[in-house]
mmCIF file with all atom_site columns, C-alpha atoms in Angstrom:
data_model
loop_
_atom_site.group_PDB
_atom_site.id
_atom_site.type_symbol
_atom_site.label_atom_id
_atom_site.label_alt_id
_atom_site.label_comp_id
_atom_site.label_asym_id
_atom_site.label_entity_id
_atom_site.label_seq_id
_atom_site.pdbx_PDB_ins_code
_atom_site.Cartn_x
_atom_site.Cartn_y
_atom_site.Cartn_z
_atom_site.occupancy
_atom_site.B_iso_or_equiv
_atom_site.pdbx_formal_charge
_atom_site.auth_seq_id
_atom_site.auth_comp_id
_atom_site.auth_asym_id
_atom_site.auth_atom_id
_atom_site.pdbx_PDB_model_num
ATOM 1   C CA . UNK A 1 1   ? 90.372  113.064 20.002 1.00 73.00 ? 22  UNK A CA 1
ATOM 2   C CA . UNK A 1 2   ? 92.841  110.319 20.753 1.00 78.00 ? 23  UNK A CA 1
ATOM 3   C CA . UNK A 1 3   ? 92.404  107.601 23.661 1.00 80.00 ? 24  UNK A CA 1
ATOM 4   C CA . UNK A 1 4   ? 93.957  108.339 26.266 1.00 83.00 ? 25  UNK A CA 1
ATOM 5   C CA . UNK A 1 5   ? 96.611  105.658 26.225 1.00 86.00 ? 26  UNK A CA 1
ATOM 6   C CA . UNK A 1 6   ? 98.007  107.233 23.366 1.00 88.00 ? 27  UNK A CA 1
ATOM 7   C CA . UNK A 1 7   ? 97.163  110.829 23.913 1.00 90.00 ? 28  UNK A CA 1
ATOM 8   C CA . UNK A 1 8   ? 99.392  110.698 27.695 1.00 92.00 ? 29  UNK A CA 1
ATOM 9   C CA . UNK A 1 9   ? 102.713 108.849 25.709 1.00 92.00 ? 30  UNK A CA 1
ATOM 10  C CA . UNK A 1 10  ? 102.360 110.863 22.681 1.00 92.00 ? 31  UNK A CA 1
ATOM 11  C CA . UNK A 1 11  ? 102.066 114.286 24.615 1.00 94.00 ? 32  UNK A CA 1
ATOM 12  C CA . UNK A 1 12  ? 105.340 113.349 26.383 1.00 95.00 ? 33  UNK A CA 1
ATOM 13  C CA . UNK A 1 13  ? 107.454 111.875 23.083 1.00 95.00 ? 34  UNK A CA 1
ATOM 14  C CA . UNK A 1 14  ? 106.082 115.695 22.059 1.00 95.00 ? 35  UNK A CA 1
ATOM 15  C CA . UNK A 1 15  ? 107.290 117.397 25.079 1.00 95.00 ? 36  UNK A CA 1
ATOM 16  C CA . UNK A 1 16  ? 110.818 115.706 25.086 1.00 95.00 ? 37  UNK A CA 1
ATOM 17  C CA . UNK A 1 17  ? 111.225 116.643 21.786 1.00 94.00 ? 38  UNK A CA 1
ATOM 18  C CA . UNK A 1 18  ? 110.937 119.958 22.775 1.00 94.00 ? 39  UNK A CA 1
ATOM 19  C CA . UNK A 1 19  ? 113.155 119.411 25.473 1.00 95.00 ? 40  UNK A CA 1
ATOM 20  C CA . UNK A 1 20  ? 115.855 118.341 23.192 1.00 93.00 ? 41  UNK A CA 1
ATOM 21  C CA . UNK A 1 21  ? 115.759 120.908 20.747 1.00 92.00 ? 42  UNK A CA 1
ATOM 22  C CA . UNK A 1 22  ? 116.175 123.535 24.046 1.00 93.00 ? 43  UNK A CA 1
ATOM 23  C CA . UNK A 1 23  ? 119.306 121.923 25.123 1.00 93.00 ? 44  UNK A CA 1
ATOM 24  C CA . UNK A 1 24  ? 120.594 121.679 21.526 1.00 90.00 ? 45  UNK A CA 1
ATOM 25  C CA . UNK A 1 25  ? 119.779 125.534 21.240 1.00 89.00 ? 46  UNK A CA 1
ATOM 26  C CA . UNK A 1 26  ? 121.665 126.056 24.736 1.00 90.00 ? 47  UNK A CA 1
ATOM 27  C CA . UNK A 1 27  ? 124.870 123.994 23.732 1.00 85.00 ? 48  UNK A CA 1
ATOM 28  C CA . UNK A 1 28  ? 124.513 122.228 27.515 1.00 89.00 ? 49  UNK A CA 1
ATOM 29  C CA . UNK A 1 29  ? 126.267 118.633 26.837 1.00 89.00 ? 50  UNK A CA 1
ATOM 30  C CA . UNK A 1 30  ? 124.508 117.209 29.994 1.00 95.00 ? 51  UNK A CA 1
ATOM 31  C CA . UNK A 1 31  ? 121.456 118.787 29.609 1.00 95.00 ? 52  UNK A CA 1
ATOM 32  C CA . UNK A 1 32  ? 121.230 117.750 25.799 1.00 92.00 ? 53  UNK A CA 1
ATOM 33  C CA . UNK A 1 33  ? 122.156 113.693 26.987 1.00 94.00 ? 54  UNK A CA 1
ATOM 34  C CA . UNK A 1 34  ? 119.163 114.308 29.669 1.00 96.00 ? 55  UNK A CA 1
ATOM 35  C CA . UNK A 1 35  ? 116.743 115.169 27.239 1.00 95.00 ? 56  UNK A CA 1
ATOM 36  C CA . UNK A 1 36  ? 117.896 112.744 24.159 1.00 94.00 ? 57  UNK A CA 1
ATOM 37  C CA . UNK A 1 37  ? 117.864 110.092 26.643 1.00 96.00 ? 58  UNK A CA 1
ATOM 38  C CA . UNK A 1 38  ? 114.412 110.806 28.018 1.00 96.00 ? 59  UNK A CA 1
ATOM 39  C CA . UNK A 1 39  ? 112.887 111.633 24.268 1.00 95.00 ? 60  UNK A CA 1
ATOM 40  C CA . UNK A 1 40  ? 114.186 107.452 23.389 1.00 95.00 ? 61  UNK A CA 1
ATOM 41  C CA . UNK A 1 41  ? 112.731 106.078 26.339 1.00 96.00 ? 62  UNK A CA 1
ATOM 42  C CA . UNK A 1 42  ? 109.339 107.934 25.845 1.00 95.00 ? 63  UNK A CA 1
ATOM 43  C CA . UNK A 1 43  ? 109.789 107.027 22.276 1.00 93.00 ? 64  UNK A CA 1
ATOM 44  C CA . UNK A 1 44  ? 110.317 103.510 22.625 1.00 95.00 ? 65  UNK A CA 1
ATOM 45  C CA . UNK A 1 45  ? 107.687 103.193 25.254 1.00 94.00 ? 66  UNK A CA 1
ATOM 46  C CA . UNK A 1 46  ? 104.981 104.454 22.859 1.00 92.00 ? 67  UNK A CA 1
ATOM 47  C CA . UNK A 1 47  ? 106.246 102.023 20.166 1.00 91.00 ? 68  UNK A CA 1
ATOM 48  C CA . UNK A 1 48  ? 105.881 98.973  22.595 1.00 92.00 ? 69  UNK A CA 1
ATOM 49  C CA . UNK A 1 49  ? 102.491 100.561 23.052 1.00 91.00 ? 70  UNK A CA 1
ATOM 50  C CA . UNK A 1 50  ? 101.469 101.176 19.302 1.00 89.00 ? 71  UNK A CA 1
ATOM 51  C CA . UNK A 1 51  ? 102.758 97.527  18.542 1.00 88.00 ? 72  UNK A CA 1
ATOM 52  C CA . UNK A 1 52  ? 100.068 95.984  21.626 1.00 88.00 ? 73  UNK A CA 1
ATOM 53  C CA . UNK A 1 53  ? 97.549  97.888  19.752 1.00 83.00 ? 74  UNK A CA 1
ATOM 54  C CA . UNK A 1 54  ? 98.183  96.575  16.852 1.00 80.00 ? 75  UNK A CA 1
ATOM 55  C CA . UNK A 1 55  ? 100.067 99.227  15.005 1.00 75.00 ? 76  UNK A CA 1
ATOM 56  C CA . UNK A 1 56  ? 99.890  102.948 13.745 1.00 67.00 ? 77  UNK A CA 1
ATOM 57  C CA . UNK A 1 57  ? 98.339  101.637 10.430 1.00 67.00 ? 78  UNK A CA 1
ATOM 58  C CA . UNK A 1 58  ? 95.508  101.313 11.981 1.00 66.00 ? 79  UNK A CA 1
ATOM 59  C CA . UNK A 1 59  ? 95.720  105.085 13.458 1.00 72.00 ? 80  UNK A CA 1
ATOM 60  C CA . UNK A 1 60  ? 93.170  107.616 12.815 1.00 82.00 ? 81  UNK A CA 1
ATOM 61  C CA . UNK A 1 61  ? 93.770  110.757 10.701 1.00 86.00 ? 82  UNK A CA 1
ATOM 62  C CA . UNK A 1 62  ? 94.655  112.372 13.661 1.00 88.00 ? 83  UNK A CA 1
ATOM 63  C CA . UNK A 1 63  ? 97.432  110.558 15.083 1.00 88.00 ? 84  UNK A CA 1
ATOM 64  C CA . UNK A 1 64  ? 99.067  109.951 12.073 1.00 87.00 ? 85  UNK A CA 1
ATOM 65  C CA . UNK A 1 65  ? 99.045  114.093 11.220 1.00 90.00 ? 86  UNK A CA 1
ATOM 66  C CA . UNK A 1 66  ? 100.725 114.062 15.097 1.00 91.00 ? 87  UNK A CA 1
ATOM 67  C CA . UNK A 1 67  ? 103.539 111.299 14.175 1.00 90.00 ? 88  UNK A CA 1
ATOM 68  C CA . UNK A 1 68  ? 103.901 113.116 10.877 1.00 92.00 ? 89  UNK A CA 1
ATOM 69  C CA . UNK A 1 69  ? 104.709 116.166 12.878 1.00 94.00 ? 90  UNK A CA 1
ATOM 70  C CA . UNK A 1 70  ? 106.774 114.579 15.361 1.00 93.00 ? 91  UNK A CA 1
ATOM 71  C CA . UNK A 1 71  ? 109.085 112.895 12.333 1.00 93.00 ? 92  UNK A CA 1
ATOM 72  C CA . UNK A 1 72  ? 109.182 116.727 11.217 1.00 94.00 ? 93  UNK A CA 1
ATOM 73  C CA . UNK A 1 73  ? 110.799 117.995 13.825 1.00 93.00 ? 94  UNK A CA 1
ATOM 74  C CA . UNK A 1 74  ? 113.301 115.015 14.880 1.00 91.00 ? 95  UNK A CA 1
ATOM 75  C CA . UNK A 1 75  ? 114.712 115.480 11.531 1.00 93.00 ? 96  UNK A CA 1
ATOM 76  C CA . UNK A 1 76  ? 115.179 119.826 12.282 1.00 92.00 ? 97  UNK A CA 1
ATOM 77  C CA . UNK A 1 77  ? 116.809 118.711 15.459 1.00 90.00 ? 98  UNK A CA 1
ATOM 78  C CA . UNK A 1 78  ? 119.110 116.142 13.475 1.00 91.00 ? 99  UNK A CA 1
ATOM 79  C CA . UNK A 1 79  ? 120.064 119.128 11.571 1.00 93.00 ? 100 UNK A CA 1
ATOM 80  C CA . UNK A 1 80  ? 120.709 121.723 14.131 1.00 90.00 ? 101 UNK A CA 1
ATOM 81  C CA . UNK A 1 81  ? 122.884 118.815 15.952 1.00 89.00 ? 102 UNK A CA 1
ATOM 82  C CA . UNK A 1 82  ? 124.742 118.399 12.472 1.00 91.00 ? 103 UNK A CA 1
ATOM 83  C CA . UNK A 1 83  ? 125.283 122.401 13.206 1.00 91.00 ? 104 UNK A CA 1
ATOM 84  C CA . UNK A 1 84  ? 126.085 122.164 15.908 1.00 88.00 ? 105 UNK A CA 1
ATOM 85  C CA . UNK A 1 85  ? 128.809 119.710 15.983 1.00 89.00 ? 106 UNK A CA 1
ATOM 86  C CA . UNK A 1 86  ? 130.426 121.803 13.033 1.00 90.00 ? 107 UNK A CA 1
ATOM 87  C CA . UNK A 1 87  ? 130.545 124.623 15.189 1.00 89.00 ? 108 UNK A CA 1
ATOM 88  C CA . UNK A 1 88  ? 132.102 122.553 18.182 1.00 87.00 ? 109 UNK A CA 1
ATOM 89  C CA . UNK A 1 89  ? 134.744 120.762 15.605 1.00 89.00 ? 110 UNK A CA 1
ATOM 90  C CA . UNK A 1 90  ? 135.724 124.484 14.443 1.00 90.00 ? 111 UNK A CA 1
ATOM 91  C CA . UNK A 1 91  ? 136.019 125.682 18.048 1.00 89.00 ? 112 UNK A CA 1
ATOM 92  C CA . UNK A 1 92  ? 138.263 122.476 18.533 1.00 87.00 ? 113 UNK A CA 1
ATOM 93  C CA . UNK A 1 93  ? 140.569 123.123 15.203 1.00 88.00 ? 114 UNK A CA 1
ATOM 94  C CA . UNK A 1 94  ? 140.918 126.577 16.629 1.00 88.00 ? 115 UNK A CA 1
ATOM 95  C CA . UNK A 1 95  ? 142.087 126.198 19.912 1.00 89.00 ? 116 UNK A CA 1
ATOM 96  C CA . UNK A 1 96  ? 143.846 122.893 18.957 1.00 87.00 ? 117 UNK A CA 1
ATOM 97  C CA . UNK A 1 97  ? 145.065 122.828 15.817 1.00 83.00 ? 118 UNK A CA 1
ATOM 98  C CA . UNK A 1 98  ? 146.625 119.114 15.364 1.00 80.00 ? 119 UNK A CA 1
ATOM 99  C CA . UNK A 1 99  ? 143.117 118.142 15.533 1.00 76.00 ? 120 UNK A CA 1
ATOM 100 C CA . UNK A 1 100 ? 142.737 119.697 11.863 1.00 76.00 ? 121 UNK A CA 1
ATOM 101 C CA . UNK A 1 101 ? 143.478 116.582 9.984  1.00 67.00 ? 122 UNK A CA 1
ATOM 102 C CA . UNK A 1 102 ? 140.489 113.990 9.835  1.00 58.00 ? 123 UNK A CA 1
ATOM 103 C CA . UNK A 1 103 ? 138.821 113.061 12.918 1.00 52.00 ? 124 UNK A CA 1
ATOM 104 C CA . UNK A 1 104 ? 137.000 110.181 11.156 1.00 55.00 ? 125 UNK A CA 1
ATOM 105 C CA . UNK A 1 105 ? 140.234 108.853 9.957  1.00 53.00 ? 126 UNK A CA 1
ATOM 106 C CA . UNK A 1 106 ? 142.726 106.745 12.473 1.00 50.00 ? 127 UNK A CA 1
ATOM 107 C CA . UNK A 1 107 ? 145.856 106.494 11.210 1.00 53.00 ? 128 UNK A CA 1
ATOM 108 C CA . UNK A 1 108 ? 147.666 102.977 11.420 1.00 52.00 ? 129 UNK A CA 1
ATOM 109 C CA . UNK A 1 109 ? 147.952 102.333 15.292 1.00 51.00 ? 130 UNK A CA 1
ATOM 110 C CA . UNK A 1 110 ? 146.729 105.907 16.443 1.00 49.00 ? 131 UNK A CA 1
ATOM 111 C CA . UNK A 1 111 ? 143.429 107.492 17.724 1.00 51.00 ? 132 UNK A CA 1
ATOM 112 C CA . UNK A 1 112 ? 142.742 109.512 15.022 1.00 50.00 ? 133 UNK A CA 1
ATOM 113 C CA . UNK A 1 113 ? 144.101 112.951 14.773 1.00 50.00 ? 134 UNK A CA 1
ATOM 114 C CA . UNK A 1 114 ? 143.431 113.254 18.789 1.00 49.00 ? 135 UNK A CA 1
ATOM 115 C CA . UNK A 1 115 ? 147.395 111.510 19.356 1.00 52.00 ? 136 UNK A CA 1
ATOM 116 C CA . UNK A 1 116 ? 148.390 115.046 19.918 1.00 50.00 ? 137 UNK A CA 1
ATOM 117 C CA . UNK A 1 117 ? 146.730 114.569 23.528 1.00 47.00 ? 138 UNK A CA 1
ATOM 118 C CA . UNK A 1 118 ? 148.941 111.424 24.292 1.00 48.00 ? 139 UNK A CA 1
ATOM 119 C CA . UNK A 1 119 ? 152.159 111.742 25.503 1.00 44.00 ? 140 UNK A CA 1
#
């Protein structure tokens, strides 16, 4: 069983987590920024921790299965947000189709393919 200094930060990087991949299942902008904001703060907060105690190398078997896990599932979230913003580029291309050219590339003195919006 972990300390409880790490067992009360951990359990909350693990609920936000969970929190996040709700609102990227719902499609809720607002609700998704909520919870990815919340996840970085708990995450940072138990990094500051793990770096006063002197690290995660020095970790038991059991936290390091838990951070293991954790890493798992931040990297299916960065995949269902990939998805996701497929999905939401399509939906744009549909109902707007100038935005079908590039929206990574900005042509000379433009905002990318999003000019059609300025008038």
């Amino acid at each position: 069983m972990l300390p409880a200094e790490i067992e009360k930060p951990l359990s909350q990087i693990e609920m936000q987590c969970e929190s996040v991949a709700a609102a990227v299942a719902t499609g809720e902008p607002q609700l998704l920024e909520t919870a990815s904001n919340a996840l970085q703060q708990a995450a940072l907060g138990f990094a500051s921790l793990m770096e006063r105690l002197g690290g995660a190398q020095q970790a038991g078997p059991e936290l390091q299965a838990r951070l293991k896990k954790l890493a798992v599932q931040l990297n299916i979230q960065r995949e269902n947000l990939i998805r996701r913003s497929v999905v939401v580029e399509r939906a744009l291309h549909a109902m707007v189709p100038a935005t079908r050219k590039s929206t990574y590339a900005a042509p000379a003195g433009r905002a990318g393919s999003y000019k059609a919006f300025s008038a």
